[in-house]
Amino acid sequence: MIERTLCILKPDAVSAGNTGNIIAHIQKEGFRILGLKMVALSGKAASKFYEVHKERPFYAGLVEFMSSGACVPIALEKENAIAEWRRVIGSTDPAEAADGTIRKLYAKNKGENAVHGSDSVENGLREIAFFFTEAELADLA
Ligand code: UDP
Ligand code: MG
């Protein structure tokens, strides 16, 4: 099934100058880019985006990190995009991520781990709508 997922290049990846390399990696893996922008998330916006984790011990640090610098949300489409994108990015902790995955290549640690990936079709659509309007996802490319 053709699915959509949300990628976010997180502040560690953007500030380290890895934006171009990660976008090239995305395209090499055959994802279609439906929308892409650079944003500075406020603390409020980052809190809202990660609301599902609000009871977790890492929540405050995660919100602070995600609002610490520019992020690049990218709406992606592919056959089995949810599972495929999680395969391409690797485990949450780069120490456990497989060789060649984006997190293995670019992540610093479990918190500053270069990229986001949606965990279900439903959340992918919800997360894409958090950053992109329908008009921004029109068939442009
Ligand atoms: N995170 C963290 N410490 C943890 C687990 C997660 O800082 O012990 C951060 C990390 O940036 C991760 C995000 O919270 O990407 C969301 O966590 P999740 O378990 O959903 O991991 P993901 O789906 O991003 O692999
Ligand atoms: Mg997750």
PDB file of C-alpha atoms and ligand atoms in Angstrom:
ATOM      1  CA  MET A   1       0.000   0.000   0.000  1.00  0.00           C
ATOM      2  CA  ILE A   2       1.254   3.509  -0.797  1.00  0.00           C
ATOM      3  CA  GLU A   3       1.646   5.298   2.523  1.00  0.00           C
ATOM      4  CA  ARG A   4       2.838   8.651   3.802  1.00  0.00           C
ATOM      5  CA  THR A   5       5.231   9.321   6.652  1.00  0.00           C
ATOM      6  CA  LEU A   6       6.692  12.405   8.231  1.00  0.00           C
ATOM      7  CA  CYS A   7      10.445  12.820   8.363  1.00  0.00           C
ATOM      8  CA  ILE A   8      11.908  15.656  10.402  1.00  0.00           C
ATOM      9  CA  LEU A   9      15.569  16.540  10.116  1.00  0.00           C
ATOM     10  CA  LYS A  10      16.182  17.454  13.756  1.00  0.00           C
ATOM     11  CA  PRO A  11      18.262  20.443  14.973  1.00  0.00           C
ATOM     12  CA  ASP A  12      21.431  18.354  15.459  1.00  0.00           C
ATOM     13  CA  ALA A  13      21.387  17.205  11.816  1.00  0.00           C
ATOM     14  CA  VAL A  14      20.544  20.644  10.410  1.00  0.00           C
ATOM     15  CA  SER A  15      23.137  22.515  12.485  1.00  0.00           C
ATOM     16  CA  ALA A  16      25.831  19.954  11.622  1.00  0.00           C
ATOM     17  CA  GLY A  17      25.273  20.596   7.893  1.00  0.00           C
ATOM     18  CA  ASN A  18      23.816  17.175   7.152  1.00  0.00           C
ATOM     19  CA  THR A  19      20.592  18.382   5.500  1.00  0.00           C
ATOM     20  CA  GLY A  20      21.752  17.824   1.916  1.00  0.00           C
ATOM     21  CA  ASN A  21      23.274  14.404   2.567  1.00  0.00           C
ATOM     22  CA  ILE A  22      20.146  13.152   4.319  1.00  0.00           C
ATOM     23  CA  ILE A  23      17.866  14.447   1.537  1.00  0.00           C
ATOM     24  CA  ALA A  24      20.076  12.637  -1.001  1.00  0.00           C
ATOM     25  CA  HIS A  25      19.784   9.468   1.124  1.00  0.00           C
ATOM     26  CA  ILE A  26      15.969   9.821   1.142  1.00  0.00           C
ATOM     27  CA  GLN A  27      15.890  10.117  -2.646  1.00  0.00           C
ATOM     28  CA  LYS A  28      18.305   7.220  -3.159  1.00  0.00           C
ATOM     29  CA  GLU A  29      15.888   5.056  -1.144  1.00  0.00           C
ATOM     30  CA  GLY A  30      13.096   5.901  -3.573  1.00  0.00           C
ATOM     31  CA  PHE A  31      10.833   8.065  -1.416  1.00  0.00           C
ATOM     32  CA  ARG A  32       8.774  10.734  -3.130  1.00  0.00           C
ATOM     33  CA  ILE A  33       9.084  14.136  -1.451  1.00  0.00           C
ATOM     34  CA  LEU A  34       5.625  15.714  -1.210  1.00  0.00           C
ATOM     35  CA  GLY A  35       6.566  18.726   0.903  1.00  0.00           C
ATOM     36  CA  LEU A  36       9.669  20.166   2.536  1.00  0.00           C
ATOM     37  CA  LYS A  37      10.326  23.302   4.586  1.00  0.00           C
ATOM     38  CA  MET A  38      12.607  24.717   7.239  1.00  0.00           C
ATOM     39  CA  VAL A  39      10.965  25.761  10.511  1.00  0.00           C
ATOM     40  CA  ALA A  40      11.939  27.032  13.938  1.00  0.00           C
ATOM     41  CA  LEU A  41       9.639  25.279  16.401  1.00  0.00           C
ATOM     42  CA  SER A  42       8.569  27.234  19.468  1.00  0.00           C
ATOM     43  CA  GLY A  43       8.614  25.346  22.763  1.00  0.00           C
ATOM     44  CA  LYS A  44       4.828  25.328  22.572  1.00  0.00           C
ATOM     45  CA  ALA A  45       4.786  23.788  19.084  1.00  0.00           C
ATOM     46  CA  ALA A  46       7.392  21.144  20.011  1.00  0.00           C
ATOM     47  CA  SER A  47       5.376  20.281  23.163  1.00  0.00           C
ATOM     48  CA  LYS A  48       2.278  19.831  21.048  1.00  0.00           C
ATOM     49  CA  PHE A  49       4.001  17.717  18.396  1.00  0.00           C
ATOM     50  CA  TYR A  50       5.416  15.311  21.021  1.00  0.00           C
ATOM     51  CA  GLU A  51       2.350  15.447  23.314  1.00  0.00           C
ATOM     52  CA  VAL A  52       2.053  11.634  23.137  1.00  0.00           C
ATOM     53  CA  HIS A  53       5.314  11.432  25.144  1.00  0.00           C
ATOM     54  CA  LYS A  54       4.347  13.982  27.815  1.00  0.00           C
ATOM     55  CA  GLU A  55       4.495  11.506  30.693  1.00  0.00           C
ATOM     56  CA  ARG A  56       7.921  10.194  29.664  1.00  0.00           C
ATOM     57  CA  PRO A  57      11.066  11.255  31.573  1.00  0.00           C
ATOM     58  CA  PHE A  58      12.744  12.514  28.394  1.00  0.00           C
ATOM     59  CA  TYR A  59       9.844  14.802  27.358  1.00  0.00           C
ATOM     60  CA  ALA A  60      11.166  18.119  28.712  1.00  0.00           C
ATOM     61  CA  GLY A  61      14.610  17.548  27.220  1.00  0.00           C
ATOM     62  CA  LEU A  62      13.096  16.476  23.911  1.00  0.00           C
ATOM     63  CA  VAL A  63      10.967  19.635  23.707  1.00  0.00           C
ATOM     64  CA  GLU A  64      13.959  21.806  24.564  1.00  0.00           C
ATOM     65  CA  PHE A  65      16.112  20.081  21.942  1.00  0.00           C
ATOM     66  CA  MET A  66      13.494  20.254  19.184  1.00  0.00           C
ATOM     67  CA  SER A  67      13.029  23.993  19.773  1.00  0.00           C
ATOM     68  CA  SER A  68      16.779  24.710  20.022  1.00  0.00           C
ATOM     69  CA  GLY A  69      17.394  25.273  16.303  1.00  0.00           C
ATOM     70  CA  ALA A  70      16.023  24.861  12.809  1.00  0.00           C
ATOM     71  CA  CYS A  71      14.198  21.674  11.827  1.00  0.00           C
ATOM     72  CA  VAL A  72      13.342  20.455   8.330  1.00  0.00           C
ATOM     73  CA  PRO A  73      10.025  18.555   8.172  1.00  0.00           C
ATOM     74  CA  ILE A  74       9.653  16.496   4.979  1.00  0.00           C
ATOM     75  CA  ALA A  75       6.455  14.734   3.907  1.00  0.00           C
ATOM     76  CA  LEU A  76       7.328  11.440   2.232  1.00  0.00           C
ATOM     77  CA  GLU A  77       5.403   8.912   0.159  1.00  0.00           C
ATOM     78  CA  LYS A  78       6.343   5.352  -0.828  1.00  0.00           C
ATOM     79  CA  GLU A  79       5.022   1.795  -0.843  1.00  0.00           C
ATOM     80  CA  ASN A  80       4.962   0.788   2.871  1.00  0.00           C
ATOM     81  CA  ALA A  81       6.418   4.192   3.753  1.00  0.00           C
ATOM     82  CA  ILE A  82       5.969   3.823   7.524  1.00  0.00           C
ATOM     83  CA  ALA A  83       8.015   0.620   7.860  1.00  0.00           C
ATOM     84  CA  GLU A  84      10.371   1.540   5.023  1.00  0.00           C
ATOM     85  CA  TRP A  85      11.308   4.892   6.571  1.00  0.00           C
ATOM     86  CA  ARG A  86      11.868   3.305   9.976  1.00  0.00           C
ATOM     87  CA  ARG A  87      14.130   0.736   8.301  1.00  0.00           C
ATOM     88  CA  VAL A  88      16.113   3.516   6.602  1.00  0.00           C
ATOM     89  CA  ILE A  89      16.530   5.607   9.788  1.00  0.00           C
ATOM     90  CA  GLY A  90      17.396   2.721  12.145  1.00  0.00           C
ATOM     91  CA  SER A  91      16.888   2.332  15.899  1.00  0.00           C
ATOM     92  CA  THR A  92      16.131   5.317  18.144  1.00  0.00           C
ATOM     93  CA  ASP A  93      19.539   4.917  19.818  1.00  0.00           C
ATOM     94  CA  PRO A  94      22.313   5.189  17.202  1.00  0.00           C
ATOM     95  CA  ALA A  95      24.405   2.769  19.275  1.00  0.00           C
ATOM     96  CA  GLU A  96      21.806   0.124  18.375  1.00  0.00           C
ATOM     97  CA  ALA A  97      21.157   1.272  14.796  1.00  0.00           C
ATOM     98  CA  ALA A  98      22.218  -0.952  11.891  1.00  0.00           C
ATOM     99  CA  ASP A  99      25.151   0.026   9.687  1.00  0.00           C
ATOM    100  CA  GLY A 100      24.213   2.338   6.855  1.00  0.00           C
ATOM    101  CA  THR A 101      21.082   3.693   8.554  1.00  0.00           C
ATOM    102  CA  ILE A 102      20.661   7.463   8.856  1.00  0.00           C
ATOM    103  CA  ARG A 103      20.856   7.379  12.641  1.00  0.00           C
ATOM    104  CA  LYS A 104      23.996   5.236  12.542  1.00  0.00           C
ATOM    105  CA  LEU A 105      25.561   7.668  10.085  1.00  0.00           C
ATOM    106  CA  TYR A 106      24.464  10.993  11.579  1.00  0.00           C
ATOM    107  CA  ALA A 107      22.919  10.740  15.069  1.00  0.00           C
ATOM    108  CA  LYS A 108      24.838  11.832  18.159  1.00  0.00           C
ATOM    109  CA  ASN A 109      22.916   9.905  20.808  1.00  0.00           C
ATOM    110  CA  LYS A 110      19.448   8.584  21.709  1.00  0.00           C
ATOM    111  CA  GLY A 111      18.045  12.095  22.196  1.00  0.00           C
ATOM    112  CA  GLU A 112      19.842  14.000  19.431  1.00  0.00           C
ATOM    113  CA  ASN A 113      19.207  11.370  16.819  1.00  0.00           C
ATOM    114  CA  ALA A 114      19.125  13.287  13.541  1.00  0.00           C
ATOM    115  CA  VAL A 115      15.677  12.333  12.229  1.00  0.00           C
ATOM    116  CA  HIS A 116      12.063  11.653  13.128  1.00  0.00           C
ATOM    117  CA  GLY A 117       9.839   8.984  11.598  1.00  0.00           C
ATOM    118  CA  SER A 118       6.120   8.403  12.098  1.00  0.00           C
ATOM    119  CA  ASP A 119       5.120   5.147  13.814  1.00  0.00           C
ATOM    120  CA  SER A 120       1.809   4.405  12.043  1.00  0.00           C
ATOM    121  CA  VAL A 121      -0.164   5.365   8.944  1.00  0.00           C
ATOM    122  CA  GLU A 122      -2.630   7.322  11.080  1.00  0.00           C
ATOM    123  CA  ASN A 123       0.094   9.220  12.953  1.00  0.00           C
ATOM    124  CA  GLY A 124       1.957   9.856   9.701  1.00  0.00           C
ATOM    125  CA  LEU A 125      -1.046  11.662   8.243  1.00  0.00           C
ATOM    126  CA  ARG A 126      -1.655  13.569  11.480  1.00  0.00           C
ATOM    127  CA  GLU A 127       2.009  14.583  11.757  1.00  0.00           C
ATOM    128  CA  ILE A 128       2.184  15.682   8.104  1.00  0.00           C
ATOM    129  CA  ALA A 129      -0.893  17.854   8.697  1.00  0.00           C
ATOM    130  CA  PHE A 130       0.881  19.422  11.690  1.00  0.00           C
ATOM    131  CA  PHE A 131       3.437  20.977   9.318  1.00  0.00           C
ATOM    132  CA  PHE A 132       1.827  21.123   5.869  1.00  0.00           C
ATOM    133  CA  THR A 133      -1.475  22.382   4.479  1.00  0.00           C
ATOM    134  CA  GLU A 134      -3.215  20.387   1.739  1.00  0.00           C
ATOM    135  CA  ALA A 135      -2.206  23.031  -0.804  1.00  0.00           C
ATOM    136  CA  GLU A 136       1.454  22.661   0.157  1.00  0.00           C
ATOM    137  CA  LEU A 137       1.212  18.938  -0.552  1.00  0.00           C
ATOM    138  CA  ALA A 138      -0.230  19.393  -4.026  1.00  0.00           C
ATOM    139  CA  ASP A 139       1.467  17.371  -6.755  1.00  0.00           C
ATOM    140  CA  LEU A 140       4.349  19.681  -7.459  1.00  0.00           C
ATOM    141  CA  ALA A 141       7.206  17.330  -8.239  1.00  0.00           C
TER     142      ALA A 141
HETATM  143  N1  UDP B   1      14.036  10.120  23.155  1.00  0.00           N
HETATM  144  C1  UDP B   1      14.958  10.431  24.143  1.00  0.00           C
HETATM  145  N2  UDP B   1      15.255   9.481  25.084  1.00  0.00           N
HETATM  146  C2  UDP B   1      14.680   8.239  25.092  1.00  0.00           C
HETATM  147  C3  UDP B   1      13.750   7.916  24.093  1.00  0.00           C
HETATM  148  C4  UDP B   1      13.447   8.886  23.144  1.00  0.00           C
HETATM  149  O1  UDP B   1      15.472  11.537  24.162  1.00  0.00           O
HETATM  150  O2  UDP B   1      15.000   7.422  25.973  1.00  0.00           O
HETATM  151  C5  UDP B   1      13.714  11.119  22.125  1.00  0.00           C
HETATM  152  C6  UDP B   1      14.406  10.830  20.791  1.00  0.00           C
HETATM  153  O3  UDP B   1      14.734  12.072  20.167  1.00  0.00           O
HETATM  154  C7  UDP B   1      13.331  10.081  20.035  1.00  0.00           C
HETATM  155  C8  UDP B   1      12.068  10.838  20.484  1.00  0.00           C
HETATM  156  O4  UDP B   1      12.311  11.105  21.859  1.00  0.00           O
HETATM  157  O5  UDP B   1      13.531  10.116  18.639  1.00  0.00           O
HETATM  158  C9  UDP B   1      10.773  10.076  20.342  1.00  0.00           C
HETATM  159  O6  UDP B   1      10.910   8.820  20.982  1.00  0.00           O
HETATM  160  P1  UDP B   1      10.382   7.485  20.311  1.00  0.00           P
HETATM  161  O7  UDP B   1      10.433   6.415  21.342  1.00  0.00           O
HETATM  162  O8  UDP B   1       9.083   7.757  19.642  1.00  0.00           O
HETATM  163  O9  UDP B   1      11.534   7.166  19.235  1.00  0.00           O
HETATM  164  P2  UDP B   1      11.516   7.242  17.635  1.00  0.00           P
HETATM  165  O10 UDP B   1      10.130   6.888  17.172  1.00  0.00           O
HETATM  166  O11 UDP B   1      11.912   8.657  17.267  1.00  0.00           O
HETATM  167  O12 UDP B   1      12.546   6.247  17.187  1.00  0.00           O
HETATM  168 MG    MG B   2       8.280   7.578  17.741  1.00  0.00          MG
END
